[in-house]
Structure formats: C-alpha cells, structure tokens
mmCIF file of C-alpha atoms in Angstrom:
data_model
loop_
_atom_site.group_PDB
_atom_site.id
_atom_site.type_symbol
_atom_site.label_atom_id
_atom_site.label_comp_id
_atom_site.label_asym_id
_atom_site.label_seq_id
_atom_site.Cartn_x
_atom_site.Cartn_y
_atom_site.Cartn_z
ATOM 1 C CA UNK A 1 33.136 18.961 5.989
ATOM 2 C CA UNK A 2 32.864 19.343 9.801
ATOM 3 C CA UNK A 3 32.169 15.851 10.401
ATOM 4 C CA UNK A 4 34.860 14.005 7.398
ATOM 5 C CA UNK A 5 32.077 13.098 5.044
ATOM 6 C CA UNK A 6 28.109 13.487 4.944
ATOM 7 C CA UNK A 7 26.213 12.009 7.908
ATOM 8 C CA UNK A 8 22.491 10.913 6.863
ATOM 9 C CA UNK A 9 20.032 8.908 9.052
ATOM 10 C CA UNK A 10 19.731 5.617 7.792
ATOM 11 C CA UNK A 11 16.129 5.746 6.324
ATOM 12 C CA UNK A 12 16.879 8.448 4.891
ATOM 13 C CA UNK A 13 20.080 7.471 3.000
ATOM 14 C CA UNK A 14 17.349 4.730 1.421
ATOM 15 C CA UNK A 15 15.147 7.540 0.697
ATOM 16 C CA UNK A 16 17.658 9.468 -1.636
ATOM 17 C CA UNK A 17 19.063 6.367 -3.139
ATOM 18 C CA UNK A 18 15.269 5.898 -3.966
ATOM 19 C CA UNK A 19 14.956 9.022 -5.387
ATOM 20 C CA UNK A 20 18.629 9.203 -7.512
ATOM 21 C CA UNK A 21 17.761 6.166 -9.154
ATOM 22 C CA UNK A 22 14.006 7.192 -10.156
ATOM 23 C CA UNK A 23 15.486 11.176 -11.105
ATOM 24 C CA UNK A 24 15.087 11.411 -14.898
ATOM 25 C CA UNK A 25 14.419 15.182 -14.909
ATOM 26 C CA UNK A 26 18.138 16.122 -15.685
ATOM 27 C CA UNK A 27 17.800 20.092 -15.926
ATOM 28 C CA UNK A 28 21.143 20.673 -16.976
ATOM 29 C CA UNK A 29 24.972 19.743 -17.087
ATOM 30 C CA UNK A 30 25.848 21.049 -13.335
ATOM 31 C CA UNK A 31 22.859 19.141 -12.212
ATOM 32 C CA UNK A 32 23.493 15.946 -13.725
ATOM 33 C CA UNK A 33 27.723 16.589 -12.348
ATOM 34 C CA UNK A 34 25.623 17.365 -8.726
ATOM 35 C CA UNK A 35 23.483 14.289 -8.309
ATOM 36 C CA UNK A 36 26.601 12.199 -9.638
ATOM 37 C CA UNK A 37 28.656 13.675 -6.802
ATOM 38 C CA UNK A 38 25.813 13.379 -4.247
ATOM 39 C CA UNK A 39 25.971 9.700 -5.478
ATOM 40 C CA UNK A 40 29.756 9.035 -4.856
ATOM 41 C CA UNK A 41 29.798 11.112 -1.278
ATOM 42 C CA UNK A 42 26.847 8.804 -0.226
ATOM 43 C CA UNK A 43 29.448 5.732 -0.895
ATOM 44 C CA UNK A 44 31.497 7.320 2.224
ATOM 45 C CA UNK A 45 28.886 8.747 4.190
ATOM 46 C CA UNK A 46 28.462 7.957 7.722
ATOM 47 C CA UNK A 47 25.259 6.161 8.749
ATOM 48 C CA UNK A 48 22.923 7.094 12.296
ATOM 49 C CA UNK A 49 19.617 6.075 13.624
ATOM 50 C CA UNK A 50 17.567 9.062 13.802
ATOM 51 C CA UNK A 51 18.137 9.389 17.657
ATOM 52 C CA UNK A 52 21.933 9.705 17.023
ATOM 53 C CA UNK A 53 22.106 11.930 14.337
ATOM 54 C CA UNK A 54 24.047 15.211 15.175
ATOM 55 C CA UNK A 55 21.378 18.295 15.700
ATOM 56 C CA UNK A 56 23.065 20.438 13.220
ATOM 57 C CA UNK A 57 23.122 18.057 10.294
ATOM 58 C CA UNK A 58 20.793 19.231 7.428
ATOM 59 C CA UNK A 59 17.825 16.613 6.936
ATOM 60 C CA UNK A 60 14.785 16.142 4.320
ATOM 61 C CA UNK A 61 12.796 18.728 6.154
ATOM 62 C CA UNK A 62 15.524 20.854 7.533
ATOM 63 C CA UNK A 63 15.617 24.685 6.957
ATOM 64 C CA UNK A 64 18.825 25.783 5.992
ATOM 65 C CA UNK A 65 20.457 29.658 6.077
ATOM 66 C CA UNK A 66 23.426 30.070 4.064
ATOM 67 C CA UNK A 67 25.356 33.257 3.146
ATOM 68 C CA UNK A 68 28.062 34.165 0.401
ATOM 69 C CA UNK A 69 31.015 36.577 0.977
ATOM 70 C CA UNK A 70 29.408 38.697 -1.968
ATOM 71 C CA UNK A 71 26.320 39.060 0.320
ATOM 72 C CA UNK A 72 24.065 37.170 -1.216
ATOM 73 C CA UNK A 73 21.770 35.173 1.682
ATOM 74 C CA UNK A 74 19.157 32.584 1.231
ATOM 75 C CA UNK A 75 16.982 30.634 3.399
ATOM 76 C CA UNK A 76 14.576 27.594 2.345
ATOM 77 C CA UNK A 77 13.923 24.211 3.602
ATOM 78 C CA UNK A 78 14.497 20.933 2.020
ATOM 79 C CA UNK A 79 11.995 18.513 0.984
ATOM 80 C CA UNK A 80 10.776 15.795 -0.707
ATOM 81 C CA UNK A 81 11.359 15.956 -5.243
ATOM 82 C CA UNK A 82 7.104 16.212 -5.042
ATOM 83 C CA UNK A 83 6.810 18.805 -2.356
ATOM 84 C CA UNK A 84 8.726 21.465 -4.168
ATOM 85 C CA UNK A 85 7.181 25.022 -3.540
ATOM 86 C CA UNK A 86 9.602 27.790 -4.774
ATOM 87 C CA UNK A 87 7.066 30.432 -3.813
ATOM 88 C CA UNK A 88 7.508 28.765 0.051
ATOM 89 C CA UNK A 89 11.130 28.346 -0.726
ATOM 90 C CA UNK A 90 10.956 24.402 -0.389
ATOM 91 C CA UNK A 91 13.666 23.556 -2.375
ATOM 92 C CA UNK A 92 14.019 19.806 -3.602
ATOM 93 C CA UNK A 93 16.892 17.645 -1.853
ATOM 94 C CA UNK A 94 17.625 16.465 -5.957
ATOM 95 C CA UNK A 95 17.850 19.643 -7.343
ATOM 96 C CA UNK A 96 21.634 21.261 -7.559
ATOM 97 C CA UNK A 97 21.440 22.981 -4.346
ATOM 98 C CA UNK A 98 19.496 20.525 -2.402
ATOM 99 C CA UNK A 99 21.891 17.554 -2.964
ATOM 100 C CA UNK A 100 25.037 20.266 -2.080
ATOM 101 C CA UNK A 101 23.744 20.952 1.177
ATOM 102 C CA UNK A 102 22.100 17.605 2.491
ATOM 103 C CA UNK A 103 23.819 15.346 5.257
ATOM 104 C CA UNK A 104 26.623 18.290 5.313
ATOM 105 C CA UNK A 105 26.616 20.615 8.950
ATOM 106 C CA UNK A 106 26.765 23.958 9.823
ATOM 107 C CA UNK A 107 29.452 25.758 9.680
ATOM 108 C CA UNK A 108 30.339 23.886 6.170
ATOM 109 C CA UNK A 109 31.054 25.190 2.956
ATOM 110 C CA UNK A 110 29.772 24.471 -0.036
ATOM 111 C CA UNK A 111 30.323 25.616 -3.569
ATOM 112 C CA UNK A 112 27.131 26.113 -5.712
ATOM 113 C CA UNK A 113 26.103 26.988 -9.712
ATOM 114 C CA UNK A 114 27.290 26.414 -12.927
ATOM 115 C CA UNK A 115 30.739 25.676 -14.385
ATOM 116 C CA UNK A 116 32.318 29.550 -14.963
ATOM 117 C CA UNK A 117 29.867 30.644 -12.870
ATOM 118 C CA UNK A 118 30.695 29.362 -9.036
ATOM 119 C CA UNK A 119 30.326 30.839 -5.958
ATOM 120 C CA UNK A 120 31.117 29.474 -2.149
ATOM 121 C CA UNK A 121 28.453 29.710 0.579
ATOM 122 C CA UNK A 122 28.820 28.873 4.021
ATOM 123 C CA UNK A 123 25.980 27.137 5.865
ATOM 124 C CA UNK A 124 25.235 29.774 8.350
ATOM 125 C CA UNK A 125 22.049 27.629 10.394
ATOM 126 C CA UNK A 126 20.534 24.552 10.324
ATOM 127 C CA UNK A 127 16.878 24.307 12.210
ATOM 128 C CA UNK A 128 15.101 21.223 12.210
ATOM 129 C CA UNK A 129 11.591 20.881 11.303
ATOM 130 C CA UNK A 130 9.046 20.678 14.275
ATOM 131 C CA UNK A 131 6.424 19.345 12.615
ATOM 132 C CA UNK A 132 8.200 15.774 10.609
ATOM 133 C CA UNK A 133 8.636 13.172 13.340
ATOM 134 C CA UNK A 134 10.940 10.247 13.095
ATOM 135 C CA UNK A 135 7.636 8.508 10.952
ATOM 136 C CA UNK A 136 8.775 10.828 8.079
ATOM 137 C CA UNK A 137 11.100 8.589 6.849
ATOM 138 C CA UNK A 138 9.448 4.815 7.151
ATOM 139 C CA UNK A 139 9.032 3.013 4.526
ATOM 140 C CA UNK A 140 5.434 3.967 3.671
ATOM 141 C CA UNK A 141 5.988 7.324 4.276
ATOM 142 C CA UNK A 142 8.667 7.419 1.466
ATOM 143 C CA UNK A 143 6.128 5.154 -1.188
ATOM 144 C CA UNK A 144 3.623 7.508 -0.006
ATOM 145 C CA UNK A 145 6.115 11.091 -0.569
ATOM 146 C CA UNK A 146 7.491 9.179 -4.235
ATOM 147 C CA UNK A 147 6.036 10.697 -7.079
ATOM 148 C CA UNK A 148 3.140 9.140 -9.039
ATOM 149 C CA UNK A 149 4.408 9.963 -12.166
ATOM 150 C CA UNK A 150 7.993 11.222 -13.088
ATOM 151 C CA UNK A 151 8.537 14.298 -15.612
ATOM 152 C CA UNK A 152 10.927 13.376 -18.689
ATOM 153 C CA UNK A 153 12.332 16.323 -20.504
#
C-alpha cells in the first residue's frame, strides 16, 4: 500500500463500520473472507479530516480505473450498499471488490476473486466525485444513505 495501511476520512471510517456491522447479505465465502479483512485493515488504518485526506485515495463516491496484466480493465465508482447500479457501474463499497479497493491509493495493488480463482489489478486512477461535498458523509447523510430494510439470504 502506497501510504502503509488504508487512509479513510474520519466520517467515513464511521460510515463503513456502520455498514459492516448492519451487512447480513453474505453472498459467498470470498465475500464474507473480504469484509473480515476490510474489518481488521480498518483496526490500522490511518484517520484524516476530509480537508487532509490525500487526493488520490479512493472514497465512497470515488471512480476508480483499474487494469490486470491479462488485460482485463474496469472502471466504476463506489457508493453507498443502497445506491448500487451495476448497469451505471456503481459498485457497492461492501461488496468483494468495493471493500478491496476503498481507503487504498493509486498506484496500489490489489488482488481480487475467489479462492483458485485470483487475479492482481493495479489501481490505474482515482477521480473524485464532483458532485458529493464534504456533507456526504454527516451523520444524517449516512441515516439518510442506510438502508430501510436489509436483504437476508
């Protein structure tokens, strides 16, 4: 990791605590190992007000490029468990890939998919989202984003 460990803004690290303790939609295995290894790298992560948090550090909101050495190249932006849109490629920051990539930087690698079946992207860009101001993560923004009513499977 370019920076030691991950680097979230402060309201923000509340926000995905929030949200790993209220996940109950395990899809799978390698999901359930993800979040639990989201969980223990947020133990060591390094805290920042929003103002001081580096520009190239991927962010709820965030669009994110990342490439494989096999060629494979994908693009999305990370959001909120509720504001999921796979057609818009707004990928959820609880789902496997969204909790590899968050509070890491670009230029870091990350290794992404199922046991047997891994492969190593790099994140290639990180572009922050114009529209989500620093409000985006206040406390009643977050009760607002949570969802009304979780999916069990």
């Amino acid at each position: 990791m370019k920076y030691g460990s991950l680097v979230l803004e402060k309201n923000e690290f509340l926000m995905i605590k929030d949200y790993l303790e209220t996940n109950v939609t395990i899809e799978d295995y390698a999901h359930k190992n993800t979040l639990e290894i989201l969980h223990q790298n947020m133990s060591t992560a390094m805290l920042f007000e929003t103002e001081d948090i580096p520009f190239d550090i991927i962010k709820i909101y965030s669009f994110i490029k990342l490439a494989g050495t096999s060629g494979i190249r994908q693009t999305f932006q990370l959001v909120a468990p509720n504001e999921v849109n796979i057609q818009e490629n707004k990928i959820s920051i609880v789902s496997s890939l969204g909790a590899s990539v968050i509070g890491r930087a670009e230029g870091d690698k990350i290794t992404y998919g199922l046991p047997g079946d891994v492969i190593s992207l790099i994140i290639e860009k990180v572009k922050q989202s114009k529209e989500v101001d620093n409000a985006a993560t206040t406390t009643p923004t977050i009760n607002k984003r949570k969802p009304k009513k979780l999916k069990t499977y």
